Tab-separated table of C-alpha atoms in Angstrom:
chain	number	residue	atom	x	y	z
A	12	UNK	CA	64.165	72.890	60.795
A	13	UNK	CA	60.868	73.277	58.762
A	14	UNK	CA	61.841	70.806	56.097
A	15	UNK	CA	61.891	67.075	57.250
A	16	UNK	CA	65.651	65.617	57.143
A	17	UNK	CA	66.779	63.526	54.066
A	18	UNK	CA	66.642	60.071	55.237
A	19	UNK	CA	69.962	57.883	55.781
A	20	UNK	CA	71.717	55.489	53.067
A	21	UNK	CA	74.452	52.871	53.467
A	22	UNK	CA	77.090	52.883	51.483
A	23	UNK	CA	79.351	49.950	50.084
A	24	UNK	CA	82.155	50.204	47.631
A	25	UNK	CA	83.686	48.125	46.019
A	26	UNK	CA	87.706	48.257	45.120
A	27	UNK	CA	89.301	47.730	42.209
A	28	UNK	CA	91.655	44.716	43.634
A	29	UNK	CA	88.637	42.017	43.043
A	30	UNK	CA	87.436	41.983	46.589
A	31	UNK	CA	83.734	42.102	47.466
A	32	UNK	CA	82.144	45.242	48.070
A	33	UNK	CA	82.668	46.600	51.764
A	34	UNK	CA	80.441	48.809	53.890
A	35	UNK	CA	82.481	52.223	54.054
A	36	UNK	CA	79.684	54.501	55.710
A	37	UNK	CA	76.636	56.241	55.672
A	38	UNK	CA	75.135	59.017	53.972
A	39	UNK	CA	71.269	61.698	53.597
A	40	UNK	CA	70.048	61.208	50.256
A	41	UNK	CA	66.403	62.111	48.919
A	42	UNK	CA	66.818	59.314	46.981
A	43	UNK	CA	68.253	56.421	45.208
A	44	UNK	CA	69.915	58.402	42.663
A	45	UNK	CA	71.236	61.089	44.955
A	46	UNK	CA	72.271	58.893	47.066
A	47	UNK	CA	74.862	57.474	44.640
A	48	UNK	CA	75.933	60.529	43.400
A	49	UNK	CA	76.622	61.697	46.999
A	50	UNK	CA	78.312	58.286	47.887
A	51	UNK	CA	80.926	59.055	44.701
A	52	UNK	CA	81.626	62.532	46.436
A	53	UNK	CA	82.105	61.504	49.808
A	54	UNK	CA	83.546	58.169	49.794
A	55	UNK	CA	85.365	58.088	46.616
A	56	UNK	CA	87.377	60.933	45.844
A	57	UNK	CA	90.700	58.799	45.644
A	58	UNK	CA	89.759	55.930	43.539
A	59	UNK	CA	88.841	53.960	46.091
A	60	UNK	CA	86.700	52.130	44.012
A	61	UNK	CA	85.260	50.735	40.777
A	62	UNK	CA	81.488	49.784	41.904
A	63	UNK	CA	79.055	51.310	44.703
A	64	UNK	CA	75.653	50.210	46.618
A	65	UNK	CA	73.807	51.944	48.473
A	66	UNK	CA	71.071	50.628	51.019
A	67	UNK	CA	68.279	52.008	52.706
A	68	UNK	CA	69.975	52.297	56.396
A	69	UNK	CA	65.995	50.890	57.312
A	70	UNK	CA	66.255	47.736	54.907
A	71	UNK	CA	69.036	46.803	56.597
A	72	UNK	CA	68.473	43.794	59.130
A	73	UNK	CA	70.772	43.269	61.623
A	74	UNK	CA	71.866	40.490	64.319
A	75	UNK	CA	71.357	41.909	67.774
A	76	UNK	CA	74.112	42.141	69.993
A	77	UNK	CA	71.827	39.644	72.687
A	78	UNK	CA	72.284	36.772	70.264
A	79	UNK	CA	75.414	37.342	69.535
A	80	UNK	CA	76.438	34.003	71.867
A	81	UNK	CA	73.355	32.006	70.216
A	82	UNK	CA	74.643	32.831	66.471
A	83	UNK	CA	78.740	32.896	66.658
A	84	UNK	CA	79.335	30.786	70.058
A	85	UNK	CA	78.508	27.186	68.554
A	86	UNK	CA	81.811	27.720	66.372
A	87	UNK	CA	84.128	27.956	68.907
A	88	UNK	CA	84.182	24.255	70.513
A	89	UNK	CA	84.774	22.909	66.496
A	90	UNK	CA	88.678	23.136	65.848
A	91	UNK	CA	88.637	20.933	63.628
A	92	UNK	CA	86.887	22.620	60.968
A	93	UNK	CA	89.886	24.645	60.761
A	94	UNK	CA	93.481	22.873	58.711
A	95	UNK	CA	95.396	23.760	61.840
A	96	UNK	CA	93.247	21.021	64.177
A	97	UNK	CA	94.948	18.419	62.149
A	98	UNK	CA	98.773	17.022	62.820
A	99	UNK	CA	100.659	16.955	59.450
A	100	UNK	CA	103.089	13.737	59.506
A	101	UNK	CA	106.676	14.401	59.111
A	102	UNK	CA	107.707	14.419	55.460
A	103	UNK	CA	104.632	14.206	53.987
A	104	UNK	CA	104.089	17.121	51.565
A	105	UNK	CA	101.336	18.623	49.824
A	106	UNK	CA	98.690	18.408	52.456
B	19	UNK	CA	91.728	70.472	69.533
B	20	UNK	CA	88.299	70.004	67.070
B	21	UNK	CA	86.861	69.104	70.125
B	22	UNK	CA	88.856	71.304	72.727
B	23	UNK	CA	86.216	72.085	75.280
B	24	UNK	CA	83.735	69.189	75.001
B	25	UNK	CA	81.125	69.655	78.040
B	26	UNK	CA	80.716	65.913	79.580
B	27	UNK	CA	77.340	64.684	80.667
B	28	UNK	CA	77.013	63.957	84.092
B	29	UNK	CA	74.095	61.558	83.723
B	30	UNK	CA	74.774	57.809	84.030
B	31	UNK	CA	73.298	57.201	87.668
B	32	UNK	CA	72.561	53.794	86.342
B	33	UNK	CA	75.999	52.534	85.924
B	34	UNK	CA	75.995	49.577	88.555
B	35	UNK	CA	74.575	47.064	86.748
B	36	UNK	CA	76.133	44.022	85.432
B	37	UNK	CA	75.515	45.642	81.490
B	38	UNK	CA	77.998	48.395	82.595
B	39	UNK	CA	80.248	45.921	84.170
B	40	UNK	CA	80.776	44.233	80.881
B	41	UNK	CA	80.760	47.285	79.495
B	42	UNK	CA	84.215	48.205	81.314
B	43	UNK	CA	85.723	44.538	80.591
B	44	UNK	CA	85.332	46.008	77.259
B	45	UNK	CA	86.995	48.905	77.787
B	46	UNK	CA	89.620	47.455	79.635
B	47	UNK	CA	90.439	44.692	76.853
B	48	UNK	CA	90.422	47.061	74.433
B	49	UNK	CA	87.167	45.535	72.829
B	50	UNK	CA	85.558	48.415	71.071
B	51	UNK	CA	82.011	49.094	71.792
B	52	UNK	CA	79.276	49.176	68.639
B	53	UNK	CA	76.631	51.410	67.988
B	54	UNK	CA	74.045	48.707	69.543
B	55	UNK	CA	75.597	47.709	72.271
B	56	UNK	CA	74.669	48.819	75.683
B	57	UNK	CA	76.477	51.767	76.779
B	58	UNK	CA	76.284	53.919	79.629
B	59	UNK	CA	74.200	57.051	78.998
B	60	UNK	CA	76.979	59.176	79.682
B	61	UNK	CA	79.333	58.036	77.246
B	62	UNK	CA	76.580	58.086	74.545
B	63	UNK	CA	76.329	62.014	75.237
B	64	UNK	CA	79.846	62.572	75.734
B	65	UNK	CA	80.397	61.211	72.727
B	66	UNK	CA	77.665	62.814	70.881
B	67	UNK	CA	79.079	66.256	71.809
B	68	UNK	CA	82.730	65.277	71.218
B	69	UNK	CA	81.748	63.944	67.751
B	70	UNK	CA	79.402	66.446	66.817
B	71	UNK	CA	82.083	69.078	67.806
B	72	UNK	CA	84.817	67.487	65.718
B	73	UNK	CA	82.174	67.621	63.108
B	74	UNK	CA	81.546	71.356	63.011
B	75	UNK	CA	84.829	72.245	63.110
B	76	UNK	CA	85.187	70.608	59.856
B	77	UNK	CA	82.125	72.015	58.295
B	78	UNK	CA	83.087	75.509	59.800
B	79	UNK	CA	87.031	75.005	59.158
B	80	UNK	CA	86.279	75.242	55.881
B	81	UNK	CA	85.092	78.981	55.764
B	82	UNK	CA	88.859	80.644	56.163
B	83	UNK	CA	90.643	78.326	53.707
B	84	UNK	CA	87.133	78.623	51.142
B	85	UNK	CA	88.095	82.190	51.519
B	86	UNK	CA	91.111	81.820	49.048
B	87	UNK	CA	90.480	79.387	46.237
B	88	UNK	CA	89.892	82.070	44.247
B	89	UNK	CA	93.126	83.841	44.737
B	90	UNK	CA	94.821	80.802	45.259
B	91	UNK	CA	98.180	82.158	43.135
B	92	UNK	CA	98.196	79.178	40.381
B	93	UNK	CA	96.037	76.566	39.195
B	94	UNK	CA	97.548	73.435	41.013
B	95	UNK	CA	97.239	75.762	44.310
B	96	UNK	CA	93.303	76.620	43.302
B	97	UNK	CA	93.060	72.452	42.580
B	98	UNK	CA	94.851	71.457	45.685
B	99	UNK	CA	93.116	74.140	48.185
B	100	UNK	CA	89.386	73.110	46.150
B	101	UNK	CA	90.399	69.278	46.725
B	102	UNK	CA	91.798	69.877	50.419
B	103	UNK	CA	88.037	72.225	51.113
B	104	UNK	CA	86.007	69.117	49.642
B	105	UNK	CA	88.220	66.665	52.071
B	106	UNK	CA	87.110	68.645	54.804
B	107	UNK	CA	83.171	68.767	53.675
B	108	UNK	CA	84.075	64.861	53.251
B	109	UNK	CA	85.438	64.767	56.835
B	110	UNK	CA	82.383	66.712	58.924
B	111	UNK	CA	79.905	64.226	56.842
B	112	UNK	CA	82.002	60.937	57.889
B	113	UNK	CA	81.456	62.397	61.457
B	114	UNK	CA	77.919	63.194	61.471
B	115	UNK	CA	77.362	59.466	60.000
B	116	UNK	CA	79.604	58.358	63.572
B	117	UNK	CA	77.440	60.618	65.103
B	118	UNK	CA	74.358	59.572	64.294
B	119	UNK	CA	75.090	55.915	64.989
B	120	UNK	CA	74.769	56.888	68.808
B	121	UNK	CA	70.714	58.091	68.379
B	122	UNK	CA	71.078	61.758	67.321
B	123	UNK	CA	69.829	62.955	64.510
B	124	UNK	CA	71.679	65.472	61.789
B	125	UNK	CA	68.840	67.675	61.749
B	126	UNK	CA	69.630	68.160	65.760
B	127	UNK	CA	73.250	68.698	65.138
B	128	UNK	CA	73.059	71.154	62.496
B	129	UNK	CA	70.427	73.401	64.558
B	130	UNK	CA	72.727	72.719	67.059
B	131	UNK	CA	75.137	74.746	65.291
B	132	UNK	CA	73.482	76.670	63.804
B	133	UNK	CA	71.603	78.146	66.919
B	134	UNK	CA	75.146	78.519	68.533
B	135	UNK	CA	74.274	76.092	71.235
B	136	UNK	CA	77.133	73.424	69.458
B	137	UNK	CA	80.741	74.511	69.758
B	138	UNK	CA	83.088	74.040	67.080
B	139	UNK	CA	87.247	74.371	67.323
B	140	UNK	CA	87.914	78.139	68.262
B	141	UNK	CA	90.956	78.556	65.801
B	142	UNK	CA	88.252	79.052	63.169
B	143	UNK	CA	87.251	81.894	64.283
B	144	UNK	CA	90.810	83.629	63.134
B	145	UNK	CA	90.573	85.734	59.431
B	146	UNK	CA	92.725	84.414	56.472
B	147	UNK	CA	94.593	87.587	55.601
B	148	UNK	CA	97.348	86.431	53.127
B	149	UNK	CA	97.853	83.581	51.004
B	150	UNK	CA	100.519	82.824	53.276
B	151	UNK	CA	97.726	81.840	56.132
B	152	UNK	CA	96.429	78.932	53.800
B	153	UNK	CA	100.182	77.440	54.282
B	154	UNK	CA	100.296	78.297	57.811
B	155	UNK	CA	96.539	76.397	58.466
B	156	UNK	CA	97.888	73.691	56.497
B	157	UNK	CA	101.167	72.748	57.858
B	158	UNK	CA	100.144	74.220	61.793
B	159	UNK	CA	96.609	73.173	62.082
B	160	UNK	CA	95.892	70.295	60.189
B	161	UNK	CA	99.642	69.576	61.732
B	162	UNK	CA	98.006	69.349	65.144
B	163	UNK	CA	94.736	67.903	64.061
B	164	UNK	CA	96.366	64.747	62.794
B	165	UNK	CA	98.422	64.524	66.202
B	166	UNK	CA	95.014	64.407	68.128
B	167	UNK	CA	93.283	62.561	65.583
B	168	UNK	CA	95.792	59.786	65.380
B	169	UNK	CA	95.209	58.555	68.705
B	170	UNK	CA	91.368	58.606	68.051
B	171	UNK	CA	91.707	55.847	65.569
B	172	UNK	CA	92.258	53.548	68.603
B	173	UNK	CA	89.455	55.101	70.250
B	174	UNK	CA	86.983	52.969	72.162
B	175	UNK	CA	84.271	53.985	69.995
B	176	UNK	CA	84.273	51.776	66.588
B	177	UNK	CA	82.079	54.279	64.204
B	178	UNK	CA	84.388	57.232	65.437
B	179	UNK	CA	87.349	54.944	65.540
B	180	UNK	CA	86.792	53.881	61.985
B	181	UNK	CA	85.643	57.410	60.731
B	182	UNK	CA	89.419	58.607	62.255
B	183	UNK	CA	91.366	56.501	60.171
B	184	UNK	CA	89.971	57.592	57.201
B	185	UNK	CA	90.071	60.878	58.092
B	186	UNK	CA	93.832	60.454	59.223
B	187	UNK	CA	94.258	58.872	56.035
B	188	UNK	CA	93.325	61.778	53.749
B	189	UNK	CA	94.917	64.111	56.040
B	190	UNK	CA	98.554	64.019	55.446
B	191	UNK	CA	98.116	65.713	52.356
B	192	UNK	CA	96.841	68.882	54.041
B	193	UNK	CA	99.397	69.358	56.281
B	194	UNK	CA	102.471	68.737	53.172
B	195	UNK	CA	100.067	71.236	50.733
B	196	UNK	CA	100.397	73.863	53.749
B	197	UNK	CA	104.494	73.086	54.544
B	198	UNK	CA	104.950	73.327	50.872
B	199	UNK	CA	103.430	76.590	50.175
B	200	UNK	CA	105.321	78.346	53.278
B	201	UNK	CA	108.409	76.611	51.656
B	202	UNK	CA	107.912	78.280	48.569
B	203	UNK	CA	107.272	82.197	50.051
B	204	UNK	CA	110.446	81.443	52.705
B	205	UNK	CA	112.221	80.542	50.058
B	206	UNK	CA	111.015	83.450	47.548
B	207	UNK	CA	111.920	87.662	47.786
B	208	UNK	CA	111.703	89.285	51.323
B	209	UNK	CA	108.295	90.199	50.849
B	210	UNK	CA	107.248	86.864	50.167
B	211	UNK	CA	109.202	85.632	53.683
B	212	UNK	CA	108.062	87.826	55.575
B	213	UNK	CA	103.733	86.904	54.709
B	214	UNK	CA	105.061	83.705	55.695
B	215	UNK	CA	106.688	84.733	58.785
B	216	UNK	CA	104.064	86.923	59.655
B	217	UNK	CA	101.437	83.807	59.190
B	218	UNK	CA	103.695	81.935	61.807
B	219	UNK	CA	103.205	84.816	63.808
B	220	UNK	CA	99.361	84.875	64.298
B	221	UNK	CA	98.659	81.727	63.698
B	222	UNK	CA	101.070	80.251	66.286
B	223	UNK	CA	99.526	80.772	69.306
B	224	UNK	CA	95.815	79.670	68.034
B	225	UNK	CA	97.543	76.236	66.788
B	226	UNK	CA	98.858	75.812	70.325
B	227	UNK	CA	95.764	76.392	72.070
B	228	UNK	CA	93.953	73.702	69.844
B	229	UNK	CA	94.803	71.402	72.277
B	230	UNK	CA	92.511	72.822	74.903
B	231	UNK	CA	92.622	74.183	78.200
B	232	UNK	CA	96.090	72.551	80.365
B	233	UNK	CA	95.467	69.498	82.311
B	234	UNK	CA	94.733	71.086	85.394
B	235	UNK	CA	91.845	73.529	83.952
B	236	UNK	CA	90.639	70.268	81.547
B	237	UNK	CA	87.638	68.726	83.326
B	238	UNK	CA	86.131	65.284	83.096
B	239	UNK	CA	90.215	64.331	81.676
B	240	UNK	CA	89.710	61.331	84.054
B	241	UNK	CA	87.028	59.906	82.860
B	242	UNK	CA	86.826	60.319	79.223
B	243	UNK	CA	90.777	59.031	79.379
B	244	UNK	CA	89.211	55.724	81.395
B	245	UNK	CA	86.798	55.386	78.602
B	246	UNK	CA	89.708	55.852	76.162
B	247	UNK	CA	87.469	58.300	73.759
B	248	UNK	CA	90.704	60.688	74.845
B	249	UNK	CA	93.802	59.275	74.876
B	250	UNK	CA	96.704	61.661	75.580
B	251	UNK	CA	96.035	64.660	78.072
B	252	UNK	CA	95.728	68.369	75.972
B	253	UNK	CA	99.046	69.387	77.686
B	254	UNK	CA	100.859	65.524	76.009
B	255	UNK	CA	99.695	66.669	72.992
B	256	UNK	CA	100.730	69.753	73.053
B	257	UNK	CA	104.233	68.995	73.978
B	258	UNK	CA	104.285	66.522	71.152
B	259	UNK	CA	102.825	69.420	68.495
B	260	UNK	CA	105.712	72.002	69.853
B	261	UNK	CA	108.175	69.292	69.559
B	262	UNK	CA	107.493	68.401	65.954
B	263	UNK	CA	107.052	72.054	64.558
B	264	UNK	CA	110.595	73.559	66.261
B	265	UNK	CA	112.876	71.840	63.552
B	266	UNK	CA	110.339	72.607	60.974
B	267	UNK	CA	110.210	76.243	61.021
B	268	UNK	CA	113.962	75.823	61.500
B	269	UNK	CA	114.227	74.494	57.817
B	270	UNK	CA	111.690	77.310	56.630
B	271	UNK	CA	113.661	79.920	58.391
B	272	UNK	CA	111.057	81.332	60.426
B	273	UNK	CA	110.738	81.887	64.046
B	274	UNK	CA	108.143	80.860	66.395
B	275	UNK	CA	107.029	83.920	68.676
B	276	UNK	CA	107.688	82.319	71.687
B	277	UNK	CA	110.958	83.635	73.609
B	278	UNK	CA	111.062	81.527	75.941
B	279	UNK	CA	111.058	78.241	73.694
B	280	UNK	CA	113.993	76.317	74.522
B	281	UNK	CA	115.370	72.866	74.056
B	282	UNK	CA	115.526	71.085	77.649
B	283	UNK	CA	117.970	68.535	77.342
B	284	UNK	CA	116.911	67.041	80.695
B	285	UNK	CA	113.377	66.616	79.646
B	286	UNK	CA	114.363	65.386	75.987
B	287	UNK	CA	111.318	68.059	74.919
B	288	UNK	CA	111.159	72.029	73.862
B	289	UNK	CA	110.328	74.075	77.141
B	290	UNK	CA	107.708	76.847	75.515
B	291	UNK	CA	105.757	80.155	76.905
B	292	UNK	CA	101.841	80.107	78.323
B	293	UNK	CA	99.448	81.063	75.251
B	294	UNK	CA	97.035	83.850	76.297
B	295	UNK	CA	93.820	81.532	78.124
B	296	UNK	CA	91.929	84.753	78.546
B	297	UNK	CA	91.786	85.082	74.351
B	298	UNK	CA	91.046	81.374	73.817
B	299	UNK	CA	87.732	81.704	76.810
B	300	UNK	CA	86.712	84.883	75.037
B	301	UNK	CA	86.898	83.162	71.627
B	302	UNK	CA	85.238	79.998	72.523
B	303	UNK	CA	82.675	82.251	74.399
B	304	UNK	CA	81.847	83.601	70.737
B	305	UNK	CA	84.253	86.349	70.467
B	306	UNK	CA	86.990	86.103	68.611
B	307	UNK	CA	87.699	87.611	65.277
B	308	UNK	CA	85.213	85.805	62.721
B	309	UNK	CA	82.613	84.065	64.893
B	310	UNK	CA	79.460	86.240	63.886
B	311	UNK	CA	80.794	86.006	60.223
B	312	UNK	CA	81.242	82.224	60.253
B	313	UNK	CA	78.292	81.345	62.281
B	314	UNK	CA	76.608	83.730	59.709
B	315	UNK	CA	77.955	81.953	56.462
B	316	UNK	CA	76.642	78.592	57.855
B	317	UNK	CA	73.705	80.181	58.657
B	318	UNK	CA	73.016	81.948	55.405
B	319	UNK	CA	74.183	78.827	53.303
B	320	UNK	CA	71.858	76.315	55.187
B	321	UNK	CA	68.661	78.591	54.957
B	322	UNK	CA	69.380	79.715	51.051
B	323	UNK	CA	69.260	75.727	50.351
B	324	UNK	CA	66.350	75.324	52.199
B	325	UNK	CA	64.669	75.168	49.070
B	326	UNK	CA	67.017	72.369	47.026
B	327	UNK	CA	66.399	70.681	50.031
B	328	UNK	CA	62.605	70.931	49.562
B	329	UNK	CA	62.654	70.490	45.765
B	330	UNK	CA	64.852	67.079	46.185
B	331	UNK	CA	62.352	65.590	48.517
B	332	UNK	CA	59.394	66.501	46.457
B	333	UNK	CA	61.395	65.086	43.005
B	334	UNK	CA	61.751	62.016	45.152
B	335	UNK	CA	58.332	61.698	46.483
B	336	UNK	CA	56.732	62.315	43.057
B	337	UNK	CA	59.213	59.663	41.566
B	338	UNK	CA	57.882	57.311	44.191
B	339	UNK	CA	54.481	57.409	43.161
């Protein structure tokens, strides 16, 4: 392996049903450009979508898996920020 | 199967600690475990070599069926062998990516294969002699791929798990394509049945053998099973693959060589015969039929695009500037 590896690119597409574009996988790219036009031939070949991104894998910041509790566990003692918390009164309708 | 004879690491010394205990809670509740989470070394390598495996044996699988789009006998057969070729290219490269998420790199995987350290599935290594192979690869081996694979989407692993589905996803086709063109030649003149028939014949065996080495001969079962990165035993799944393909050849008209396959009414399953284990060693040892020639076509195709290789990095550095 003389030549130095392509680096890695994230890949999002987006669908044609109007929902936001979704992370579908990775790909090597030497750049920008060929990064998209792999993306198309690896993660698109049954028009699976209508849009694409693609991220440098090393732009990408992530939540660690150690703060996991700090970030998502102050949403589980608050029920009533969900409809279901909340008794609906016999009869009464469009609530 | 794609990964029949995956060697398991036997590091993972370290595995007391309270990070492997919740580790195994999420095992056990079916939680599945991310790239960054701590896992214990062994499992990262196990699953390295088990994905990396799968991997080349999509890269390499797609040397024998390559071998026909050419002569594919029509245009839809040329455009559904070139599409079902690029699904496979599609399928190693959503492996590597699963790969990769566990710390290796795909330069390492490639030499890895490329030096012959890296195994790949042994029923590669068979020649494509008739057009009637493509239809036997189709229906028999992509046929037993998706009954291993399908499991794997559940796998403990969540890039591999995730990689499976789509992989299971595009499969289906491959294994219809192959069913159909054997439909077509049993169905055509004698000469046409009987390339189909003799497909069955050779490629029979090698499909049944996918599944690895039977229980008793399969090491480290146990633990990659408790792991759940394998979740039926190679002799389950081969029962299952033997099970599905009996009534299918029996609408082609074709017989299985096997004489002593027979329905068991007791075990509601097809009793069948004991491949040949001494040909599947000597083919995953390096040699069967076509391992020095597909070794050698991945060798010769990575090293003659050394350069594009080169050129695209420089374009891109230059661009940068």
């Amino acid at each position: 392996m003389s030549v130095p590896g392509w680096p890695l690119w994230e890949v999002f597409v987006r669908s044609a049903h109007g929902l936001a574009h979704k992370h579908v996988g990775s790909l090597h790219a030497a750049d920008a450009e060929m990064a998209l036009q792999n993306a198309r031939d690896v993660y698109t070949r049954r028009r699976e979508g209508a849009s694409i991104w693609i991220v440098r894998s090393s732009d990408v910041v992530a939540s660690q898996p150690e703060d996991r509790d700090a970030l998502f566990s102050t949403a589980e003692d608050k029920p009533y920020r969900h409809p279901t918390h909340y008794l609906v009164p016999e009869g009464v309708k469009n609530l | 199967m794609y990964t029949q004879m995956v060697e398991v690491s036997e590091a993972g010394l370290e595995d007391v600690s309270e990070l492997a205990k919740t580790f195994d809670d999420k095992i056990d509740r079916g939680v599945t475990i991310e790239a960054d989470d701590w896992m214990p070394q062994a499992y990262r390598e196990t699953l390295v070599r088990q994905i990396s495996q799968h991997a080349h044996s999509e890269i390499v699988g797609m040397l024998p069926e390559g071998n026909w789009i050419t002569r594919a006998p029509s245009l839809e057969r040329k455009s559904i062998l070139m599409a079902k070729v690029q699904d496979e290219a599609g399928h190693g490269l959503y492996l590597y990516s699963a790969a990769e998420t566990l710390g290796t790199s795909r330069d390492d995987m490639v030499d890895a294969l490329l030096s012959g350290r890296a195994k790949y599935s042994s029923i590669f290594n068979y020649p494509t002699l008739s057009w009637a192979d493509v239809g036997a690869i189709g229906w028999l081996v992509d046929g037993a791929a998706i009954i291993n694979q399908i499991p794997l989407t559940r796998c403990s692993y969540g890039p591999y798990a995730r990689a499976m589905v789509r992989v299971c996803k595009e499969e289906s086709f491959h294994q219809r394509q192959g069913f159909e063109v054997l439909t077509v030649l049993s169905r055509g003149t004698p000469e046409q049945k009987a390339l189909a028939q003799d497909a069955l014949d050779r490629w029979w065996w090698p499909a049944v053998m996918m599944f690895g080495p039977p229980d008793g001969e399969s090491l480290h079962n146990e633990r990659s099973m408790r792991w759940k990165i394998k979740l039926f035993t190679n002799d389950e799944l081969r029962q299952r693959f033997v099970d599905q393909c009996v009534p299918q050849a029996e609408f082609l008209g074709l017989t299985i060589p096997d004489s002593a396959l027979a329905w068991n009414a007791e075990r509601n399953h097809y009793d069948f015969g004991t491949p040949d284990w001494n040909e599947f060693y000597d083919v995953v040892r390096g040699n069967g039929p076509c391992n020095r020639e597909r070794l050698g076509a991945r060798v010769e195709a990575h090293e003659e695009g050394a350069w594009v290789r080169e050129a695209a990095l420089a374009h891109a550095a230059k661009r940068a500037r």
